[in-house]
Amino acid sequence: MIKEIQTILNAGAKKAGYNEEFSVSFSNMPNLCDFQCNGCFALAKKYGKAPLQIAEEIVGAIDNNGDFEFVAVKPAFINIKLTYKAFSKLANKLLSLDKVGVVEHSKKMNVMFDYGGANVAKELHVGHLCSPIIGEGMKRLYKLLGHTVQSDAHLGDWGLQMGLTVLQLHEDGVLDYYFTGKGSEPEITLDMLNVAYPKASARKNIDAEFKKRADQYTKNIQDKVEPYYSIYLKIRALSIKTIEKLYKELGAEFDLWYGESSCDEYTDVVVDKFIQQGLARESEGAVVVDVAKEGEHIPLPKKSEDEEQRYKNPMPPAIIKKYNGGDLYATTDIATIYMRNLANPIPDEMVYYTDNRQNLHFEQVFRCCKMSGISPEGQNLVHIGFGTMNGKDGKPFKTREGTVVKLDDVINLLIEKASEKLKSNGVEVTRELALKIGVGAMKFGALSNFVTKDYVFDIDKFLAFEGKTGPYLQYTVARINSILAKAGEGFGEINISDDEQSAIIMQIIKLNSAYQICFEEKSLNSLCLATYDLASAFSTFYNNHHVLKEKDDKVRKSYLGILTLVKKALVQALGVLAIEVPEKM
Ligand code: ARG
């Protein structure tokens, strides 16, 4: 639409003697016009004329096809309004498209999304909430824009937590059967894991001997030494069941359930690559890669006392082999990129979502991959570090006792709160409905925030049925469903006949620009806002138009067309946000 207006405007300008490229944007004053052009101001000097005069001459020279009204206004804007006829044409076209108001990208990419990142043997907690939500949404957005996408859960299943957990269970006498062959095979349960890992993790910080043994256990698992490896596989399988359930409830869908362990056969291959290319060196028994650029200083964390030292700190080297020969987080991430690049075609882009404490890790990994050629030039490696989810007090979200909130508990809380809310609105509640509303509310709340910023987890606010919330949008769709069902007839040709109707179409056009902005920013907040704006334009229209009581057949059927179009656009946008819409609520 904007391009079409620009073409008409530029042709007019040329006719009037101004050989310039004008750009057109959405209007800042939607009650005055739909689009605007601010380009005349800058030309005053060049042409030695008053800017308003330039605007007037251009408008006078425009060959209009009747779809737009161009007006030159003080001080020197060109305001552009679409006629109702143009809006009607557009609305009917939008209604006939599979994708409502989406301009697909001409350059199609193959993109690998890496989000989720749950760790085997560790219970998922609130910190694991954002990655599957944002990652899933961004993947769906890329798909909508025409790209080929794949998602990988990239489970944390090859690190120290494995050795720690197995060692702790061994010490607690649970694993004797595997080590001595005596007695009967024990049943390892989730509860056991949930106790063993935190216990071992706390202990490793104060007991160096214990940590060293855990390192050895980890190495044994990585070297597939028995019985360590078999025990590990059992724990992994057990954990994955819970992880799958939680991701399903959150609506995160993965094409690949790979983990750090999946690239095991390539970890030595990539380490050798660094050694052979002279990019690696030995340091205290470990293999490290210097990734700092010449003269580069990254600031030390703020808490550092020494202000001067703070800015003299080069990026630390990446450690790709541990002192005992074990693989680390960086090793598996580099080897995973190597493995993904064995595919044909290789991904044009890999996008990672983790919290922003991993910014350094990814910067190191990406630099390693670029300097060694593991990631070819031109391949985009993108890491988005999102902010922390805080409680209403502005501090990281914790339980009353000050411990980390488990993800399972968050989901149960959302279900409980959503049930209460729905019941108080007189809705018949099932667990399935409460899950959709509760999780939808939380997702919309989280995604409304610019991705890299911290945000407040305020469940009561998220669950409000009015305002910029998930339930409001879900409710808008449910309401349209119910009107369409009551109407009991199909829609007809849309005929836009007033500003409240054209405002709806305008919001649908703006949805496309939100999709594009979100793609650029790798954040979905603009889409949340645009979706809300569309729903509220619809509400204004619906409050002032008696759709079902409208006597004129043509008008009523046109209204039903508008409703159908709004529903389509909302469902599409909520689909990108992975917010499910119930038929009724
Ligand atoms: N398992 C990691 C964690 O809990 C997240 C994994 C993110 N993805 C990756 N390729 N490193 O922090």
XYZ file of C-alpha atoms and ligand atoms in Angstrom:
597
model
C 0.000 0.000 0.000
C 2.710 2.462 1.028
C 4.691 1.593 -2.089
C 1.672 2.229 -4.289
C 1.165 5.653 -2.709
C 4.844 6.457 -3.099
C 4.740 5.593 -6.782
C 1.780 7.903 -7.391
C 3.358 10.659 -5.324
C 6.738 10.405 -7.011
C 5.138 10.493 -10.460
C 3.255 13.660 -9.445
C 6.408 15.216 -8.069
C 8.271 14.498 -11.285
C 5.505 16.111 -13.306
C 5.720 19.168 -11.076
C 9.453 19.318 -11.698
C 10.755 17.704 -8.517
C 12.856 14.692 -9.377
C 12.962 13.266 -5.854
C 12.215 10.005 -4.059
C 9.541 10.670 -1.475
C 8.771 8.316 1.355
C 5.383 7.865 2.911
C 4.619 6.662 6.428
C 1.615 5.900 8.578
C -0.050 9.044 9.806
C 0.769 10.431 13.243
C -2.754 11.837 13.322
C -5.021 8.979 12.267
C -8.115 11.164 12.721
C -6.862 13.505 9.975
C -5.404 11.095 7.470
C -4.140 7.540 7.003
C -0.656 8.227 5.636
C 1.601 11.217 5.440
C 4.622 12.497 3.572
C 7.011 14.892 5.286
C 9.475 15.164 2.422
C 8.781 18.727 1.236
C 10.522 20.522 4.117
C 13.957 19.346 3.131
C 13.589 20.637 -0.447
C 12.961 24.310 0.315
C 16.608 25.304 0.100
C 17.417 23.232 -2.952
C 14.543 24.661 -5.018
C 14.434 28.075 -3.336
C 10.703 27.818 -2.660
C 8.477 27.702 0.414
C 7.951 24.072 1.444
C 4.174 24.445 1.445
C 4.297 25.699 -2.136
C 6.246 22.602 -3.138
C 3.670 20.383 -1.430
C 0.831 22.179 -3.204
C 2.483 21.928 -6.610
C 3.053 18.215 -6.172
C -0.507 17.563 -5.031
C -1.761 19.604 -8.001
C 0.208 17.438 -10.418
C -0.810 14.066 -9.034
C -2.724 11.747 -11.350
C -5.006 10.108 -8.876
C -6.782 6.864 -9.665
C -9.551 7.709 -7.229
C -8.317 5.465 -4.434
C -6.534 8.190 -2.522
C -7.067 11.785 -1.504
C -3.886 13.873 -1.441
C -3.988 17.183 0.430
C -1.192 19.675 1.038
C -1.514 21.123 4.534
C 0.417 23.574 6.689
C 3.238 23.750 7.432
C 4.154 21.483 4.468
C 2.809 17.992 4.865
C 1.110 15.969 2.210
C -1.709 14.115 3.904
C -3.083 11.036 2.247
C -6.404 9.437 2.903
C -7.765 6.281 1.383
C -11.272 6.577 0.002
C -13.942 4.180 1.291
C -13.953 2.687 -2.176
C -10.246 1.909 -1.853
C -10.716 0.498 1.636
C -13.528 -1.732 0.366
C -11.409 -3.053 -2.473
C -8.586 -3.743 -0.092
C -10.805 -5.397 2.514
C -12.273 -7.814 -0.016
C -8.838 -8.636 -1.296
C -7.499 -9.262 2.210
C -10.417 -11.526 2.929
C -9.584 -13.682 -0.063
C -5.929 -14.188 0.871
C -4.525 -17.112 2.809
C -2.289 -14.824 4.796
C -3.988 -11.606 5.832
C -1.935 -8.544 5.062
C 1.471 -10.182 5.131
C 4.154 -9.170 2.693
C 6.400 -12.203 2.458
C 10.124 -11.685 2.140
C 11.509 -12.084 -1.340
C 14.795 -13.533 -0.133
C 13.826 -16.789 1.508
C 16.091 -18.209 4.185
C 16.586 -21.537 5.891
C 16.629 -20.762 9.570
C 17.435 -22.907 12.579
C 15.887 -21.794 15.853
C 17.516 -22.894 19.062
C 15.366 -22.278 22.106
C 14.015 -24.246 25.005
C 17.313 -25.360 26.398
C 15.882 -27.366 29.291
C 18.500 -29.273 31.249
C 18.246 -32.963 31.847
C 18.246 -33.934 35.557
C 17.518 -30.367 36.635
C 13.966 -29.347 37.352
C 12.665 -26.643 35.035
C 12.084 -23.338 36.744
C 10.689 -19.947 35.971
C 13.914 -18.970 34.207
C 13.043 -21.499 31.506
C 9.767 -19.809 30.707
C 10.862 -17.114 28.287
C 12.992 -19.024 25.828
C 10.282 -21.417 24.584
C 7.757 -18.594 24.461
C 9.822 -16.058 22.552
C 11.609 -18.638 20.430
C 8.387 -20.314 19.363
C 6.828 -16.971 18.444
C 9.816 -15.796 16.470
C 10.022 -19.089 14.592
C 6.345 -18.783 13.642
C 6.886 -15.204 12.511
C 9.726 -16.233 10.197
C 7.508 -18.946 8.794
C 4.673 -16.510 8.182
C 7.100 -14.273 6.331
C 7.950 -17.123 3.996
C 11.116 -18.580 5.469
C 11.804 -22.259 6.025
C 12.241 -22.867 9.717
C 13.349 -25.650 12.016
C 13.470 -25.670 15.774
C 15.814 -27.538 18.065
C 15.166 -27.965 21.794
C 18.897 -28.252 22.408
C 18.568 -29.990 25.756
C 21.319 -29.483 28.280
C 22.338 -33.119 28.553
C 26.126 -33.286 28.398
C 27.330 -31.068 31.204
C 28.490 -31.195 34.775
C 24.958 -31.504 36.139
C 24.922 -35.071 34.820
C 28.062 -36.048 36.706
C 26.869 -34.249 39.824
C 23.516 -36.005 39.799
C 24.931 -39.471 39.197
C 27.608 -38.971 41.856
C 25.043 -37.801 44.413
C 22.707 -40.703 43.700
C 25.672 -43.054 43.938
C 26.678 -41.604 47.306
C 23.094 -41.889 48.526
C 23.285 -45.602 47.817
C 20.667 -45.549 45.076
C 22.938 -46.864 42.333
C 24.719 -49.732 44.111
C 23.057 -52.289 41.892
C 24.702 -50.814 38.792
C 28.137 -50.660 40.353
C 28.185 -53.956 42.287
C 25.589 -56.046 40.481
C 24.085 -56.906 43.859
C 20.436 -56.542 44.785
C 17.789 -55.544 42.308
C 17.596 -52.738 39.816
C 16.350 -49.562 41.510
C 13.654 -47.344 40.133
C 15.121 -43.885 39.662
C 12.339 -41.364 40.089
C 11.920 -37.715 39.281
C 11.670 -36.928 42.962
C 15.095 -38.478 43.469
C 16.560 -36.300 40.720
C 14.885 -33.208 42.100
C 16.618 -33.797 45.426
C 19.961 -35.090 44.152
C 20.887 -32.294 41.765
C 20.343 -29.284 44.080
C 22.126 -31.134 46.872
C 25.138 -31.905 44.691
C 25.164 -28.486 43.125
C 25.373 -26.779 46.520
C 28.035 -29.205 47.640
C 30.323 -28.704 44.647
C 30.771 -25.055 45.652
C 32.213 -25.907 49.060
C 33.786 -29.286 48.501
C 36.592 -29.237 45.919
C 37.157 -32.977 46.177
C 33.490 -33.642 45.429
C 33.599 -31.300 42.441
C 36.633 -33.103 41.064
C 34.888 -36.458 41.369
C 31.823 -35.005 39.645
C 34.100 -33.838 36.819
C 35.368 -37.398 36.505
C 31.822 -38.810 36.500
C 30.913 -36.310 33.797
C 33.933 -37.339 31.756
C 32.993 -41.010 32.187
C 29.529 -40.300 30.861
C 30.950 -38.375 27.923
C 33.361 -41.257 27.226
C 30.433 -43.675 27.476
C 32.060 -45.667 30.295
C 29.711 -48.151 31.985
C 27.711 -48.121 34.175
C 27.858 -44.302 34.115
C 26.579 -44.011 30.598
C 23.614 -46.363 31.049
C 22.595 -44.611 34.242
C 22.845 -41.327 32.399
C 20.603 -42.586 29.584
C 17.962 -43.634 32.107
C 18.033 -40.237 33.807
C 17.896 -38.499 30.453
C 14.850 -40.460 29.298
C 13.074 -39.798 32.575
C 13.735 -36.058 32.466
C 12.730 -35.707 28.854
C 9.235 -36.960 29.627
C 8.657 -34.078 32.030
C 10.288 -31.605 29.675
C 8.052 -32.707 26.822
C 4.957 -32.312 28.940
C 5.883 -28.810 30.066
C 6.822 -27.648 26.570
C 3.558 -29.012 25.252
C 1.617 -27.056 27.848
C 3.528 -23.943 26.874
C 2.798 -24.560 23.196
C 6.456 -24.858 22.205
C 6.860 -27.277 19.296
C 10.254 -28.657 18.378
C 11.186 -30.372 15.142
C 14.384 -31.662 16.692
C 14.777 -32.939 20.204
C 18.535 -32.815 20.036
C 20.701 -32.071 22.980
C 24.283 -31.133 23.688
C 25.060 -34.847 23.509
C 23.796 -35.153 19.931
C 26.945 -33.613 18.501
C 29.183 -35.902 20.550
C 30.880 -37.421 17.507
C 31.989 -33.964 16.375
C 33.405 -32.476 19.552
C 36.906 -33.844 18.964
C 36.674 -33.008 15.278
C 36.086 -29.338 16.025
C 38.709 -29.136 18.768
C 41.233 -30.582 16.306
C 40.241 -27.977 13.767
C 41.233 -25.218 16.170
C 44.484 -26.935 17.058
C 45.413 -27.600 13.416
C 44.700 -24.042 12.378
C 46.880 -22.792 15.220
C 43.910 -21.076 16.809
C 44.041 -22.939 20.113
C 46.555 -22.961 22.936
C 46.979 -24.860 26.157
C 46.199 -23.134 29.436
C 46.435 -24.910 32.795
C 45.736 -28.217 31.081
C 42.704 -26.895 29.218
C 42.458 -26.008 25.523
C 41.468 -22.400 24.938
C 40.842 -20.144 21.946
C 41.659 -16.451 22.119
C 38.657 -14.654 20.754
C 39.328 -11.109 21.928
C 39.849 -8.645 19.119
C 42.929 -6.521 19.221
C 42.606 -3.665 21.667
C 39.164 -4.779 22.715
C 38.048 -4.272 26.276
C 34.813 -5.513 27.647
C 33.698 -4.079 30.952
C 33.917 -6.246 34.038
C 30.637 -6.722 35.862
C 29.379 -3.607 37.591
C 29.992 -5.000 41.039
C 33.728 -4.828 40.427
C 35.412 -2.456 42.870
C 38.265 -1.504 40.648
C 36.838 1.078 38.234
C 40.057 1.396 36.280
C 40.466 -2.331 35.854
C 36.853 -2.598 34.794
C 37.604 -1.278 31.352
C 40.874 -3.066 30.793
C 39.445 -6.484 30.569
C 39.664 -8.177 27.182
C 37.100 -10.776 26.253
C 38.230 -13.945 28.005
C 39.335 -16.892 25.865
C 36.790 -19.580 25.082
C 37.572 -22.873 26.805
C 36.878 -25.743 24.420
C 38.425 -28.647 26.373
C 38.446 -28.985 30.099
C 41.597 -29.662 32.157
C 40.564 -33.333 32.347
C 39.754 -33.642 28.656
C 36.014 -33.224 29.170
C 33.750 -31.245 26.830
C 32.190 -27.979 27.929
C 29.171 -25.908 27.053
C 31.181 -24.016 24.425
C 32.474 -27.266 22.901
C 29.019 -28.683 22.352
C 27.675 -25.411 20.996
C 30.520 -25.153 18.481
C 30.175 -28.820 17.521
C 26.419 -28.359 17.143
C 26.959 -25.524 14.672
C 29.446 -27.754 12.848
C 26.849 -30.546 12.757
C 24.047 -28.239 11.556
C 26.343 -27.113 8.768
C 26.722 -30.671 7.468
C 23.140 -30.388 6.237
C 22.363 -29.503 2.637
C 21.474 -26.706 2.293
C 23.093 -25.310 5.397
C 21.081 -22.843 7.475
C 21.349 -19.218 6.342
C 20.764 -18.187 9.898
C 20.744 -19.692 13.385
C 18.801 -17.828 16.043
C 19.247 -18.519 19.742
C 17.117 -17.308 22.618
C 18.527 -17.554 26.135
C 18.652 -15.151 29.033
C 21.149 -12.345 28.738
C 23.624 -13.862 31.184
C 24.711 -16.015 28.257
C 25.593 -13.077 26.008
C 29.312 -13.604 26.526
C 29.097 -17.341 25.954
C 27.423 -16.893 22.578
C 29.726 -14.100 21.516
C 32.664 -16.421 22.218
C 31.077 -19.374 20.457
C 30.166 -17.324 17.377
C 33.621 -15.825 17.158
C 35.170 -19.294 17.403
C 32.930 -20.555 14.609
C 33.706 -17.619 12.334
C 37.488 -17.635 12.846
C 37.741 -21.372 12.211
C 35.390 -21.366 9.230
C 32.969 -23.723 11.008
C 30.374 -21.098 10.207
C 30.951 -19.785 6.666
C 31.000 -16.106 5.867
C 27.507 -14.841 5.239
C 25.838 -17.206 7.676
C 24.081 -15.206 10.388
C 24.567 -16.381 13.928
C 22.185 -14.448 16.133
C 21.825 -14.628 19.877
C 19.096 -12.719 21.638
C 19.631 -12.445 25.371
C 16.298 -11.694 26.985
C 15.775 -9.890 30.274
C 14.893 -11.282 33.675
C 11.385 -11.952 34.812
C 10.868 -10.040 38.028
C 8.205 -10.177 40.700
C 6.044 -7.135 41.452
C 8.783 -5.938 43.801
C 11.130 -5.574 40.839
C 13.367 -8.393 42.053
C 13.796 -11.761 40.299
C 10.637 -13.804 40.706
C 11.031 -16.126 43.729
C 8.819 -18.173 46.035
C 7.867 -16.701 49.405
C 10.701 -18.698 50.928
C 13.119 -17.053 48.497
C 13.697 -20.162 46.400
C 13.385 -20.491 42.641
C 9.842 -21.022 41.391
C 9.404 -24.286 39.519
C 7.944 -24.118 36.049
C 5.327 -26.695 36.922
C 4.168 -24.477 39.782
C 3.972 -21.458 37.490
C 1.733 -23.356 35.090
C -0.473 -24.612 37.913
C -0.755 -21.109 39.290
C -1.774 -19.799 35.872
C -4.417 -22.505 35.558
C -5.739 -21.800 39.032
C -5.909 -18.036 38.567
C -7.452 -18.340 35.121
C -10.108 -20.720 36.472
C -11.047 -18.276 39.214
C -11.277 -15.458 36.735
C -13.341 -17.427 34.236
C -15.687 -18.690 36.934
C -16.263 -15.186 38.231
C -17.267 -14.249 34.677
C -19.771 -17.085 34.640
C -17.852 -19.254 32.193
C -17.914 -23.015 32.452
C -14.313 -24.002 33.160
C -12.330 -27.023 32.107
C -8.619 -27.530 32.767
C -7.989 -27.249 29.058
C -9.710 -23.878 28.823
C -7.988 -22.549 31.945
C -4.637 -23.665 30.557
C -5.274 -21.856 27.271
C -6.322 -18.667 29.018
C -3.694 -18.780 31.753
C -0.774 -19.581 29.471
C -2.086 -17.186 26.817
C -2.262 -14.409 29.402
C 1.268 -15.024 30.571
C 2.618 -15.227 27.025
C 1.000 -12.013 25.927
C 2.295 -10.306 29.077
C 5.817 -11.566 28.509
C 5.884 -10.876 24.770
C 4.508 -7.342 25.146
C 7.820 -6.462 26.657
C 10.795 -5.529 24.489
C 12.758 -8.748 24.440
C 16.025 -7.627 26.011
C 14.412 -5.722 28.875
C 13.534 -7.105 32.298
C 9.822 -7.345 32.936
C 7.387 -7.817 35.783
C 5.451 -11.043 36.098
C 2.121 -9.661 37.281
C -0.355 -12.444 36.904
C -3.415 -10.421 37.910
C -2.624 -7.775 35.339
C -1.924 -10.394 32.673
C -5.264 -12.052 33.329
C -7.442 -8.938 33.121
C -10.213 -9.301 30.557
C -9.871 -5.696 29.441
C -6.870 -3.803 28.185
C -3.706 -5.034 26.553
C -3.956 -8.639 27.644
C -4.091 -12.109 26.148
C -7.569 -12.864 27.532
C -8.963 -9.665 25.988
C -7.774 -10.790 22.570
C -8.918 -14.351 23.067
C -12.261 -12.988 24.195
C -12.533 -10.764 21.110
C -12.144 -13.791 18.856
C -14.581 -15.843 20.937
C -17.079 -12.996 20.713
C -16.753 -12.835 16.927
C -17.221 -16.599 16.780
C -20.420 -16.318 18.726
C -21.789 -13.482 16.555
C -20.959 -15.375 13.384
C -22.640 -18.480 14.765
C -25.742 -16.507 15.746
C -25.904 -14.845 12.331
C -26.244 -18.272 10.783
C -25.476 -16.940 7.315
C -22.375 -16.351 5.239
C -20.757 -12.986 4.668
C -21.051 -10.885 1.560
C -18.938 -8.321 -0.217
C -17.406 -5.800 2.159
C -18.488 -2.239 1.578
C -16.670 0.183 3.865
C -19.031 3.035 4.648
C -17.664 4.889 7.660
C -14.490 5.730 9.552
C -14.921 3.080 12.217
C -14.883 0.440 9.512
C -11.956 1.953 7.661
C -10.048 2.189 10.969
C -10.277 -1.599 11.215
C -8.808 -2.088 7.751
C -6.085 0.402 8.592
C -5.150 -1.649 11.675
C -4.925 -4.760 9.543
C -2.507 -2.969 7.223
C -0.517 -1.923 10.268
C -0.300 -5.551 11.371
C 1.926 -6.219 8.386
C 4.235 -3.452 9.345
C 4.320 -4.875 12.891
C 5.336 -8.271 11.497
C 8.211 -6.616 9.641
C 9.339 -4.592 12.666
C 9.284 -7.695 14.872
C 11.396 -9.532 12.341
C 13.969 -6.729 12.345
C 14.003 -6.359 16.109
C 13.729 -10.077 16.938
C 11.178 -8.997 19.526
C 7.414 -9.535 19.352
C 6.226 -6.565 21.374
C 5.146 -4.524 18.342
C 2.942 -7.363 17.178
C 1.288 -7.571 20.619
C 0.474 -3.905 20.436
C -0.780 -4.017 16.831
C -2.976 -7.016 17.665
C -4.474 -5.138 20.564
C -5.049 -2.052 18.382
C -6.947 -4.146 15.872
C -9.098 -5.704 18.603
C -9.895 -2.329 20.041
C -10.752 -0.840 16.621
C -13.097 -3.783 16.234
C -14.692 -3.131 19.640
C -15.359 0.500 18.759
C -17.034 -0.579 15.544
C -19.023 -3.334 17.219
C -20.281 -1.080 20.010
C -21.731 1.338 17.473
C -23.081 -1.022 14.842
C -25.904 -3.483 15.354
C -24.530 -6.231 13.223
C -27.218 -8.826 13.744
C -30.116 -6.385 13.828
C -29.114 -4.635 10.624
C -32.101 -4.888 8.264
C -30.341 -4.127 4.992
C -29.137 -7.466 3.696
C -26.151 -6.093 1.846
C -24.979 -4.012 4.785
C -25.405 -6.863 7.273
C -23.475 -9.232 5.056
C -20.745 -6.650 4.640
C -20.516 -6.352 8.441
C -20.216 -10.116 8.671
C -17.413 -9.889 6.124
C -15.610 -7.373 8.308
C -16.036 -9.643 11.328
C -14.671 -12.604 9.396
C -11.697 -10.574 8.260
C -10.944 -9.316 11.788
C -11.164 -12.842 13.098
C -8.793 -14.091 10.425
C -6.265 -11.358 11.140
C -6.467 -11.843 14.912
C -6.171 -15.612 14.731
C -3.172 -15.258 12.437
C -1.432 -12.795 14.761
C -2.242 -14.818 17.877
C -1.030 -17.887 16.000
C 2.359 -16.233 15.606
C 2.408 -15.457 19.315
C 1.437 -19.115 19.860
C -1.578 -18.015 21.879
C -4.404 -20.464 21.439
C -7.904 -19.165 20.911
C -10.795 -21.055 22.435
C -13.985 -21.341 20.358
C -15.957 -20.012 23.295
C -15.177 -18.283 26.554
N 20.759 -25.462 28.547
C 21.053 -24.073 28.520
C 20.681 -23.418 29.848
O 19.923 -23.915 30.624
C 20.385 -23.345 27.398
C 20.687 -23.839 26.020
C 20.597 -22.788 24.968
N 21.029 -23.222 23.674
C 22.300 -23.420 23.304
N 22.553 -23.837 22.099
N 23.294 -23.209 24.136
O 21.163 -22.359 30.122
